[in-house]
Coordinates of C-alpha atoms in Angstrom, one line a residue:
Chain A
M1 CA 4.8 17.0 64.9
N2 CA 7.0 15.3 67.3
L3 CA 8.4 11.9 66.4
L4 CA 10.6 10.2 69.0
L5 CA 12.9 7.4 68.0
K6 CA 14.7 6.1 71.0
H7 CA 17.1 3.2 71.6
I8 CA 16.4 1.7 68.2
T9 CA 18.5 -1.4 67.5
L10 CA 17.9 -3.6 64.5
P11 CA 20.7 -6.0 63.3
L12 CA 20.9 -6.0 59.5
A13 CA 23.0 -8.1 57.2
N14 CA 26.3 -6.1 57.5
F15 CA 25.8 -3.7 60.4
T16 CA 23.3 -2.8 63.2
L17 CA 20.9 0.0 62.7
E18 CA 21.1 2.2 65.8
V19 CA 19.1 5.4 66.0
D20 CA 18.3 7.8 68.8
A21 CA 16.6 10.9 67.5
G22 CA 13.8 13.3 68.0
I23 CA 12.2 14.7 64.8
R24 CA 10.2 18.0 65.0
S25 CA 10.5 19.7 61.7
R26 CA 7.8 19.5 59.0
V27 CA 9.9 17.8 56.4
T28 CA 12.9 15.8 57.5
A29 CA 15.2 14.0 55.1
I30 CA 16.9 10.8 56.1
F31 CA 20.0 11.2 54.0
G32 CA 22.7 8.6 53.3
P33 CA 24.2 6.3 50.7
S34 CA 22.3 3.2 49.5
G35 CA 22.2 0.4 51.9
A36 CA 22.6 2.6 55.0
G37 CA 19.5 1.3 56.6
K38 CA 17.2 4.1 55.6
T39 CA 14.3 2.0 54.3
S40 CA 14.6 -0.3 57.4
L41 CA 14.1 2.7 59.6
L42 CA 10.9 3.7 57.7
D43 CA 9.7 0.1 58.0
L44 CA 10.2 0.3 61.8
I45 CA 8.3 3.5 62.0
A46 CA 5.4 2.1 59.9
G47 CA 5.4 -1.1 62.1
L48 CA 6.2 -3.4 59.1
R49 CA 9.3 -4.7 61.0
C50 CA 10.1 -5.4 64.6
A51 CA 13.3 -4.0 66.0
Q52 CA 15.4 -5.8 68.6
S53 CA 14.7 -2.8 70.8
A54 CA 12.8 0.4 70.1
F55 CA 10.7 3.1 71.6
I56 CA 8.7 5.0 68.9
Q57 CA 6.3 7.8 69.8
L58 CA 4.4 10.0 67.4
D59 CA 3.1 13.1 69.2
D60 CA 1.4 11.8 72.3
R61 CA 0.9 8.2 71.1
V62 CA 3.3 5.5 71.8
L63 CA 3.6 3.2 68.7
T64 CA 6.3 0.8 69.7
D65 CA 7.8 0.0 73.1
T66 CA 9.8 -3.2 73.1
A67 CA 10.7 -2.8 76.8
K68 CA 7.0 -3.2 77.6
G69 CA 6.2 -5.5 74.7
F70 CA 3.9 -2.9 73.3
F71 CA 3.3 -2.7 69.5
V72 CA 0.6 -0.9 67.6
P73 CA -0.2 -2.9 64.4
T74 CA 0.6 -1.2 61.1
H75 CA -3.1 -0.7 60.1
Q76 CA -3.9 1.2 63.3
R77 CA -0.9 3.6 63.1
G78 CA -2.2 6.1 60.7
I79 CA 1.1 6.4 59.0
G80 CA 1.1 6.8 55.2
Y81 CA 3.9 5.1 53.3
V82 CA 5.0 5.5 49.7
P83 CA 7.6 2.9 49.0
Q84 CA 10.3 3.2 46.4
D85 CA 8.5 0.8 44.0
L86 CA 5.2 2.6 44.8
A87 CA 3.3 -0.7 45.3
L88 CA 0.2 0.2 43.4
F89 CA -2.2 -2.7 43.4
P90 CA -2.0 -4.1 39.9
H91 CA -5.3 -5.9 40.0
L92 CA -7.3 -2.7 40.9
S93 CA -8.1 0.3 38.8
V94 CA -6.6 3.7 39.7
R95 CA -9.9 4.7 41.4
Q96 CA -9.9 1.5 43.5
N97 CA -6.3 2.0 44.4
L98 CA -7.1 5.6 45.6
L99 CA -10.2 4.5 47.6
Y100 CA -8.4 1.5 49.2
G101 CA -7.4 3.5 52.3
C102 CA -10.3 5.9 52.4
K103 CA -12.3 5.8 55.7
S104 CA -15.8 4.6 55.0
G105 CA -18.1 7.7 55.0
G106 CA -15.3 9.9 53.8
A107 CA -12.5 11.6 55.6
A108 CA -13.3 13.6 58.7
D109 CA -11.2 16.4 57.5
P110 CA -12.4 18.0 54.2
L111 CA -8.7 18.7 53.4
F112 CA -8.3 15.0 52.7
S113 CA -11.5 14.6 50.7
F114 CA -11.3 12.6 47.5
D115 CA -12.0 15.6 45.2
H116 CA -9.5 17.9 47.0
V117 CA -6.6 15.4 46.9
I118 CA -7.0 14.4 43.2
E119 CA -7.3 18.1 42.4
V120 CA -4.0 19.0 44.1
L121 CA -2.2 16.1 42.5
E122 CA -3.9 16.7 39.1
I123 CA -5.0 13.1 38.5
R124 CA -8.7 13.4 37.8
S125 CA -8.2 12.3 34.2
L126 CA -6.4 9.1 35.3
I127 CA -8.9 7.6 37.7
V128 CA -10.7 5.5 35.1
R129 CA -7.5 3.9 33.9
G130 CA -5.8 0.7 34.9
V131 CA -2.6 1.0 36.9
T132 CA -0.5 -0.6 34.2
E133 CA -1.4 2.1 31.8
L134 CA 0.2 4.9 33.8
S135 CA 3.6 6.6 33.1
G136 CA 6.2 6.8 35.9
G137 CA 5.3 10.3 37.0
E138 CA 1.6 9.5 36.9
K139 CA 2.1 6.4 39.1
Q140 CA 4.1 8.5 41.5
R141 CA 1.2 11.0 41.9
V142 CA -1.4 8.2 42.2
A143 CA 0.7 6.6 45.0
L144 CA 1.0 9.9 46.8
A145 CA -2.7 10.5 46.5
R146 CA -3.6 7.0 47.7
A147 CA -1.4 7.6 50.9
L148 CA -3.0 11.0 51.5
L149 CA -6.6 9.8 51.1
A150 CA -6.1 7.6 54.2
S151 CA -5.6 10.9 56.1
P152 CA -2.3 9.9 57.7
R153 CA -0.7 11.8 60.6
L154 CA 2.7 11.3 59.1
L155 CA 3.8 10.5 55.6
L156 CA 6.9 8.3 54.9
L157 CA 8.4 8.7 51.4
D158 CA 11.1 6.3 50.3
E159 CA 13.3 7.8 47.6
P160 CA 10.3 9.5 46.0
L161 CA 12.3 10.7 43.0
A162 CA 14.9 8.1 42.6
S163 CA 13.2 6.1 39.8
L164 CA 12.4 9.2 37.7
D165 CA 14.6 10.9 35.2
A166 CA 15.7 14.5 35.6
P167 CA 12.9 16.3 33.8
L168 CA 10.3 14.1 35.6
K169 CA 12.0 14.9 38.9
A170 CA 11.6 18.5 38.3
K171 CA 7.9 17.9 37.6
I172 CA 7.2 15.9 40.8
I173 CA 9.1 18.2 43.2
P174 CA 6.4 20.9 43.0
Y175 CA 3.7 18.3 43.9
L176 CA 5.7 17.2 47.0
T177 CA 6.1 20.8 48.1
R178 CA 2.4 21.3 47.5
I179 CA 1.6 18.4 49.7
R180 CA 3.9 19.8 52.3
D181 CA 2.3 23.2 52.2
E182 CA -1.3 22.3 51.4
F183 CA -2.0 19.4 53.7
R184 CA 0.4 20.5 56.4
I185 CA 1.3 16.9 56.9
P186 CA 4.7 16.0 58.4
M187 CA 6.9 14.1 56.1
L188 CA 9.9 11.9 56.5
C189 CA 11.7 11.5 53.2
V190 CA 14.5 9.0 52.5
T191 CA 16.9 10.1 49.9
H192 CA 20.5 9.7 48.8
D193 CA 20.4 12.8 46.6
R194 CA 21.6 16.0 48.2
F195 CA 19.6 18.2 45.8
E196 CA 16.4 16.4 46.7
A197 CA 17.2 16.9 50.4
L198 CA 17.8 20.6 49.8
A199 CA 14.6 21.0 47.7
L200 CA 12.3 19.3 50.2
A201 CA 13.6 19.2 53.7
D202 CA 13.9 21.6 56.6
E203 CA 16.0 19.2 58.7
I204 CA 18.2 16.3 57.8
I205 CA 19.4 13.2 59.5
V206 CA 22.6 11.8 58.0
L207 CA 22.6 8.0 58.3
V208 CA 25.6 5.9 57.3
N209 CA 26.0 2.1 58.0
G210 CA 23.1 2.3 60.4
Q211 CA 24.6 5.1 62.5
V212 CA 23.3 8.7 62.7
L213 CA 26.3 10.8 62.0
Q214 CA 24.6 14.2 62.2
T215 CA 21.2 15.9 62.5
G216 CA 20.2 19.5 62.1
P217 CA 18.8 22.1 59.6
V218 CA 19.8 21.2 56.1
L219 CA 22.0 24.2 55.5
D220 CA 23.8 23.8 58.7
V221 CA 24.6 20.1 58.0
F222 CA 25.6 20.8 54.4
N223 CA 27.8 23.8 55.3
R224 CA 29.3 22.5 58.5
P225 CA 29.6 18.7 58.3
A226 CA 30.3 17.3 61.7
N227 CA 33.1 15.2 60.5
S228 CA 34.9 14.0 57.3
D229 CA 32.5 11.1 56.8
V230 CA 29.5 13.5 56.6
A231 CA 31.5 15.9 54.4
K232 CA 32.3 13.0 52.0
I233 CA 28.6 12.1 51.7
V234 CA 27.4 15.7 51.5
S235 CA 30.2 16.6 49.1
V236 CA 29.2 20.1 48.4
E237 CA 31.8 22.6 49.6
T238 CA 29.9 25.8 48.9
L239 CA 26.2 26.2 49.6
Q240 CA 24.6 29.6 49.6
A241 CA 21.1 31.0 49.4
G242 CA 20.6 33.1 46.3
S243 CA 18.0 34.5 44.1
I244 CA 17.6 34.5 40.3
A245 CA 17.8 38.1 39.0
G246 CA 17.3 37.3 35.3
L247 CA 16.9 34.6 32.8
N248 CA 18.2 34.8 29.3
E249 CA 18.5 32.1 26.6
G250 CA 18.8 29.2 29.1
L251 CA 21.2 31.0 31.4
A252 CA 20.3 32.4 34.8
T253 CA 21.8 35.4 36.5
V254 CA 22.0 34.6 40.2
K255 CA 22.7 37.0 43.0
I256 CA 24.4 35.9 46.2
R257 CA 24.5 38.9 48.4
D258 CA 26.2 41.5 46.1
V259 CA 27.9 39.0 43.8
T260 CA 26.4 38.0 40.5
L261 CA 27.0 34.6 38.9
T262 CA 25.9 33.0 35.7
A263 CA 24.4 29.5 35.9
L264 CA 22.3 27.2 33.7
A265 CA 18.6 28.1 34.2
P266 CA 16.8 25.7 36.5
T267 CA 14.0 23.5 35.1
T268 CA 11.4 24.9 37.5
G269 CA 10.3 28.4 37.7
A270 CA 11.6 29.0 41.2
R271 CA 13.3 32.4 41.8
E272 CA 14.7 31.6 45.3
V273 CA 17.4 29.0 45.0
F274 CA 20.3 27.3 46.8
V275 CA 23.6 27.8 44.9
C276 CA 25.8 24.7 45.2
I277 CA 29.4 24.7 44.0
R278 CA 31.7 21.7 44.5
G279 CA 35.3 22.5 45.6
E280 CA 36.9 20.7 42.7
D281 CA 35.0 22.9 40.2
V282 CA 36.6 26.1 41.5
I283 CA 39.8 27.1 39.6
L284 CA 42.2 29.6 41.2
Q285 CA 44.3 31.9 39.0
R286 CA 46.9 34.5 39.9
D287 CA 46.6 36.8 36.9
A288 CA 43.1 38.3 36.4
A289 CA 43.8 39.5 32.9
V290 CA 44.2 36.1 31.1
A291 CA 41.3 35.5 28.7
S292 CA 39.3 32.2 29.0
S293 CA 35.9 30.7 28.3
V294 CA 35.0 30.7 32.0
R295 CA 32.0 33.0 32.6
N296 CA 32.3 33.5 36.3
R297 CA 35.4 35.3 37.5
L298 CA 35.4 36.4 41.1
S299 CA 37.9 38.6 42.9
A300 CA 38.6 36.9 46.2
R301 CA 40.8 37.0 49.2
I302 CA 42.3 33.8 50.7
V303 CA 40.9 33.4 54.2
A304 CA 42.4 30.0 55.2
L305 CA 44.4 27.1 53.7
R306 CA 43.9 23.6 55.1
T307 CA 45.8 20.5 53.9
E308 CA 43.6 17.4 53.4
G309 CA 45.8 14.5 52.2
A310 CA 46.9 15.3 48.7
L311 CA 44.6 18.2 48.5
V312 CA 44.4 21.7 50.0
R313 CA 41.0 23.2 50.9
V314 CA 41.2 26.9 50.2
E315 CA 38.6 29.1 52.0
L316 CA 38.0 32.2 50.0
D317 CA 36.1 35.4 50.6
A318 CA 34.5 36.2 47.3
G319 CA 31.7 38.4 48.7
F320 CA 30.4 35.1 50.2
P321 CA 32.3 32.1 51.6
L322 CA 33.7 30.0 48.7
F323 CA 35.7 26.8 49.0
A324 CA 38.2 25.5 46.5
L325 CA 39.9 22.1 46.5
I326 CA 43.3 22.1 44.7
T327 CA 46.3 19.8 44.8
R328 CA 49.3 20.5 47.0
P329 CA 51.7 21.1 44.2
A330 CA 49.3 23.6 42.7
C331 CA 49.2 25.4 46.0
I332 CA 53.0 25.6 46.2
E333 CA 53.4 26.7 42.5
L334 CA 50.9 29.5 43.0
A335 CA 52.5 30.4 46.3
L336 CA 49.1 30.9 48.0
R337 CA 49.1 32.6 51.3
E338 CA 46.4 33.6 53.7
G339 CA 45.2 37.2 53.2
E340 CA 46.4 37.5 49.6
P341 CA 44.0 38.4 46.7
I342 CA 43.3 35.8 44.0
T343 CA 40.9 35.2 41.1
A344 CA 38.4 32.3 41.4
L345 CA 37.0 30.9 38.1
I346 CA 33.8 28.8 38.0
K347 CA 32.4 27.3 34.8
T348 CA 28.7 27.9 34.3
P349 CA 27.6 24.3 34.3
A350 CA 29.4 23.7 37.6
I351 CA 27.0 25.9 39.5
H352 CA 23.9 23.9 40.6
L353 CA 20.8 25.7 41.4
V354 CA 18.3 24.0 43.7
P355 CA 14.8 25.6 44.3
R356 CA 14.3 26.4 47.9
Chain B
M1 CA -26.4 -44.3 28.8
T2 CA -28.7 -45.9 31.3
S3 CA -30.0 -44.1 34.3
E4 CA -27.7 -46.2 36.5
E5 CA -24.7 -45.0 34.5
W6 CA -25.9 -41.3 34.8
Q7 CA -26.2 -41.8 38.5
I8 CA -22.5 -43.0 38.7
V9 CA -21.3 -40.0 36.6
W10 CA -23.4 -37.6 38.6
F11 CA -22.2 -39.0 41.9
T12 CA -18.5 -38.9 40.9
A13 CA -18.8 -35.3 39.6
W14 CA -20.5 -33.9 42.6
V15 CA -18.5 -35.7 45.3
S16 CA -15.3 -34.6 43.5
A17 CA -16.5 -31.0 43.4
L18 CA -17.5 -31.2 47.1
S19 CA -14.1 -32.6 48.1
T20 CA -12.5 -29.7 46.2
L21 CA -14.7 -27.2 48.2
V22 CA -14.0 -29.0 51.5
I23 CA -10.3 -28.8 51.1
L24 CA -10.3 -25.2 49.9
P25 CA -10.2 -23.3 53.2
F26 CA -7.8 -25.7 54.8
G27 CA -5.6 -26.0 51.8
L28 CA -5.4 -22.2 51.3
A29 CA -4.6 -21.6 55.0
L30 CA -1.8 -24.2 54.9
A31 CA -0.5 -23.0 51.6
W32 CA -0.3 -19.4 53.0
I33 CA 1.4 -20.5 56.1
L34 CA 4.0 -22.5 54.1
A35 CA 4.5 -19.6 51.7
R36 CA 4.7 -16.7 54.2
R37 CA 5.9 -18.0 57.6
D38 CA 8.9 -19.8 58.9
W39 CA 8.4 -22.1 61.8
L40 CA 9.9 -25.1 63.5
G41 CA 8.9 -28.3 61.8
K42 CA 7.8 -26.6 58.6
S43 CA 9.8 -29.0 56.4
I44 CA 8.1 -32.0 58.1
V45 CA 4.6 -30.6 57.5
E46 CA 5.7 -29.8 53.9
T47 CA 6.7 -33.4 53.4
L48 CA 3.6 -34.9 55.1
V49 CA 1.3 -32.7 52.9
S50 CA 2.9 -34.0 49.7
L51 CA 3.0 -37.7 50.9
P52 CA -0.3 -38.7 49.3
L53 CA 1.1 -37.6 46.0
V54 CA 4.0 -40.1 46.1
M55 CA 2.7 -42.9 48.2
P56 CA 0.7 -45.8 46.6
P57 CA -2.9 -44.6 46.8
V58 CA -3.9 -48.0 48.2
A59 CA -1.4 -47.5 51.1
T60 CA -3.0 -44.1 51.8
G61 CA -6.3 -45.8 51.7
L62 CA -5.2 -48.4 54.2
I63 CA -4.0 -45.7 56.6
L64 CA -7.4 -44.0 56.3
L65 CA -9.2 -47.3 56.8
K66 CA -7.3 -47.9 60.0
L67 CA -7.9 -44.4 61.3
F68 CA -11.6 -44.1 60.4
G69 CA -12.7 -47.7 60.9
R70 CA -15.0 -48.4 63.9
R71 CA -12.0 -49.6 65.9
G72 CA -9.7 -46.8 64.6
A73 CA -8.6 -43.8 66.6
I74 CA -10.9 -41.3 64.8
G75 CA -13.6 -43.6 63.5
G76 CA -14.0 -45.2 66.9
F77 CA -14.6 -41.9 68.5
L78 CA -17.1 -40.8 65.8
H79 CA -19.0 -44.1 66.1
D80 CA -19.1 -44.2 69.9
Q81 CA -19.7 -40.6 70.7
L82 CA -21.7 -39.3 67.7
N83 CA -23.0 -42.6 66.1
F84 CA -21.4 -41.4 62.9
D85 CA -19.9 -43.9 60.4
V86 CA -17.5 -43.0 57.7
I87 CA -16.2 -46.2 56.2
F88 CA -18.1 -47.8 53.3
T89 CA -20.4 -44.7 53.0
W90 CA -20.3 -41.8 50.5
R91 CA -18.5 -39.9 53.2
A92 CA -15.6 -42.3 52.9
V93 CA -15.5 -41.5 49.1
L94 CA -15.3 -37.8 50.1
L95 CA -12.6 -38.4 52.6
A96 CA -10.4 -40.4 50.2
L97 CA -10.8 -37.9 47.4
S98 CA -10.1 -34.9 49.7
V99 CA -6.9 -36.5 51.1
M100 CA -5.7 -37.5 47.7
S101 CA -6.3 -34.1 46.0
L102 CA -5.2 -31.8 48.8
P103 CA -1.4 -31.9 47.9
L104 CA -2.2 -30.6 44.4
L105 CA -4.2 -27.7 45.7
I106 CA -1.6 -26.8 48.3
R107 CA 1.3 -26.9 45.9
S108 CA -0.4 -24.8 43.3
A109 CA -1.7 -22.2 45.8
R110 CA 1.6 -22.0 47.6
V111 CA 3.5 -21.0 44.5
A112 CA 0.8 -18.5 43.7
F113 CA 1.1 -17.0 47.2
E114 CA 4.8 -16.8 47.0
E115 CA 4.6 -14.9 43.7
V116 CA 2.5 -12.1 45.4
N117 CA 4.9 -9.2 46.2
P118 CA 4.8 -8.9 50.1
R119 CA 5.4 -5.1 49.7
L120 CA 1.8 -4.8 48.3
E121 CA 0.4 -6.5 51.4
Q122 CA 2.5 -4.3 53.7
I123 CA 1.4 -1.1 51.9
A124 CA -2.2 -2.2 52.2
R125 CA -1.7 -2.5 55.9
T126 CA -0.4 1.1 56.1
L127 CA -3.6 2.1 54.3
G128 CA -5.5 0.8 57.3
A129 CA -6.4 -2.8 56.2
G130 CA -6.2 -5.5 58.8
N131 CA -4.9 -9.1 58.2
W132 CA -8.2 -10.5 56.8
R133 CA -8.9 -7.6 54.6
V134 CA -5.3 -7.7 53.2
F135 CA -5.7 -11.5 52.6
F136 CA -9.0 -11.2 50.8
T137 CA -8.5 -8.0 48.9
I138 CA -4.8 -8.2 47.9
T139 CA -3.3 -11.7 48.4
V140 CA -6.1 -13.9 47.1
P141 CA -7.0 -11.8 44.1
L142 CA -3.4 -11.6 43.0
A143 CA -3.0 -15.4 43.5
A144 CA -6.4 -16.2 42.1
R145 CA -5.4 -17.8 38.9
G146 CA -2.9 -20.1 40.7
I147 CA -5.6 -21.0 43.2
V148 CA -8.2 -21.7 40.6
A149 CA -5.7 -23.8 38.6
G150 CA -4.9 -25.7 41.8
M151 CA -8.6 -26.3 42.4
I152 CA -9.1 -27.7 38.9
L153 CA -6.1 -30.0 39.3
A154 CA -7.5 -31.2 42.6
F155 CA -10.9 -31.7 41.0
A156 CA -9.4 -33.7 38.2
R157 CA -7.4 -35.8 40.6
A158 CA -10.6 -36.6 42.6
L159 CA -12.5 -37.6 39.4
G160 CA -10.0 -40.3 38.7
E161 CA -9.2 -41.5 42.2
F162 CA -9.2 -45.3 42.6
G163 CA -6.9 -46.9 45.1
A164 CA -7.7 -45.0 48.2
T165 CA -11.4 -44.9 47.5
I166 CA -11.7 -48.7 47.1
M167 CA -9.9 -49.3 50.4
V168 CA -12.1 -47.0 52.5
A169 CA -15.4 -47.0 50.6
G170 CA -15.5 -50.3 48.8
N171 CA -17.5 -50.4 45.6
I172 CA -21.1 -50.5 46.6
P173 CA -23.5 -49.9 43.6
G174 CA -25.7 -46.9 44.0
K175 CA -23.8 -45.9 47.2
T176 CA -20.1 -45.6 46.7
S177 CA -19.5 -46.5 43.1
T178 CA -17.5 -43.9 41.2
L179 CA -16.5 -43.8 37.5
S180 CA -13.1 -45.4 38.1
L181 CA -14.4 -48.1 40.4
T182 CA -17.2 -49.0 37.9
I183 CA -14.9 -49.1 34.9
F184 CA -12.6 -51.5 36.7
Q185 CA -15.5 -53.7 37.7
D186 CA -17.1 -53.7 34.3
V187 CA -13.8 -54.9 32.6
Q188 CA -13.5 -57.6 35.3
L189 CA -17.0 -58.8 34.5
G190 CA -16.4 -58.6 30.7
Q191 CA -19.0 -55.8 30.2
D192 CA -16.7 -53.9 27.8
A193 CA -19.4 -51.8 26.0
H194 CA -20.5 -50.5 29.4
A195 CA -16.9 -49.7 30.4
F196 CA -16.2 -47.9 27.1
R197 CA -19.2 -45.6 27.6
L198 CA -18.0 -44.6 31.0
L199 CA -14.4 -44.3 29.6
G200 CA -15.8 -41.8 27.1
V201 CA -17.4 -39.7 29.8
S202 CA -14.1 -39.7 31.9
V203 CA -12.1 -38.5 28.9
V204 CA -14.5 -35.6 28.3
L205 CA -14.5 -34.6 31.9
A206 CA -10.7 -34.8 32.3
F207 CA -10.2 -33.0 29.0
A208 CA -12.4 -30.1 30.0
A209 CA -10.8 -29.7 33.4
V210 CA -7.2 -29.7 32.1
W211 CA -8.0 -27.5 29.2
F212 CA -9.7 -24.9 31.5
S213 CA -6.7 -25.0 33.9
E214 CA -4.2 -24.5 31.0
F215 CA -6.4 -21.6 29.8
L216 CA -6.2 -19.9 33.2
L217 CA -2.5 -20.4 33.4
R218 CA -2.0 -18.9 29.9
R219 CA -4.1 -15.8 30.9
R220 CA -2.0 -15.5 34.1
K221 CA 1.2 -15.2 32.1
K222 CA 0.0 -12.3 30.1

């Protein structure tokens, strides 16, 4: 997939959306706080809105070129769109909703055949029902299936998990990854949730107030924010790939390189995970012998100290790079110096595991 | 009821129904444009469309008479070029009923269109549906109850039309006489029994139309 978004300018209520980006990865997250212009960007790509200026090209087909006054209407773009409110047609049954976008005579590609799609999304039992009789998670799957059945060349997802509670989210994520792997369809996924971005996307575009602040592979952006604005939004100081070595009574033993940590077991069965630890959840302690309830005690060495306002960002080597955020008085009291050994404590619930 | 009375009832009912059908495509198009588009002069068209609702019907009738008379702008053209007369024929009744009931259809349909979530129409477009398919498979079905209620209101208004009709169509027995015109004439001539029979018919027709429209609106709220 190659989606080109060039010279995009669209004045919105409080700022102007300005994007210049090329998207090549299979799943790309457009990441940013609410009201950053993310949905407007999807609307532009789908052709539901006109930009002041824009050049949009999907693979070898130009979709919008305002300089030449060229605009492919939405219904000829072949771009699937699942909006945040799902927009299931309330006057039609589930089956009629699903068939709305089907090409007459069936899809050319058997991959997108009716039977295959409803099988992958496990909605066969729902098709005789009315749309209003579905639960939140069922609606989500029907909306995804309806978009897929139109055999789109690109799928736009607007906050696919935002309206669902945590257990439902955990149930829907595997369907999204299944769509990604089974249909090999490129996806552009708007989200303001960093764990969602981690679970789904290969690459990420950080969008704040209509401006692209950073683009790149998810891990790169999360580990090396381009500036403090991105860091604030991403707000995970430590992010490492790890694997679950064992599960026991709701707790998971996670290995990052040679270090073993205890975390709460994830709701999905994934073994390969991203381990996320926020800087403010890491406690530093001089004396390793003091007893406490904290499960994770890591012997570390201080690599660097960096003052950030009232806080000090402490970079540690605990067998993997670990960041702690502590106050300046605490740093002085503990007399922290680069190169010295220290013990880092992390409470079990402070370690987030995201399936990868 | 005499056969002459039945003829009047029948004529009134079918010319009212026909006027409702005639204004339907035009009314829906205008209602949709008013609900979904912004354009220069929209407020003026909005006002013009509602004018027959607030103006004295006789005044509206006079305007139509001047426009469609043999020496009027439109009537003159129709008579000279097509040898087609409107005034004092059943077509004049149709014209008067259409103009008088159009605002009711437009108002009702416009509100119904405005209540349709535009996101549903947009997503239908991403599924490959062009403008007409979106309009007929998403917009109209979702606005259907409001549209039907508007049609019934328009029909009921047409049934009772008096002022504009008498100006453009006169009251020619067997040709342009409607229920309202005949009732008025009967009372003038002191034929009260005759008038009361027709009154009974009007009450039944009006009751049925309004009851059906209320029934549809109630179902819509569910």
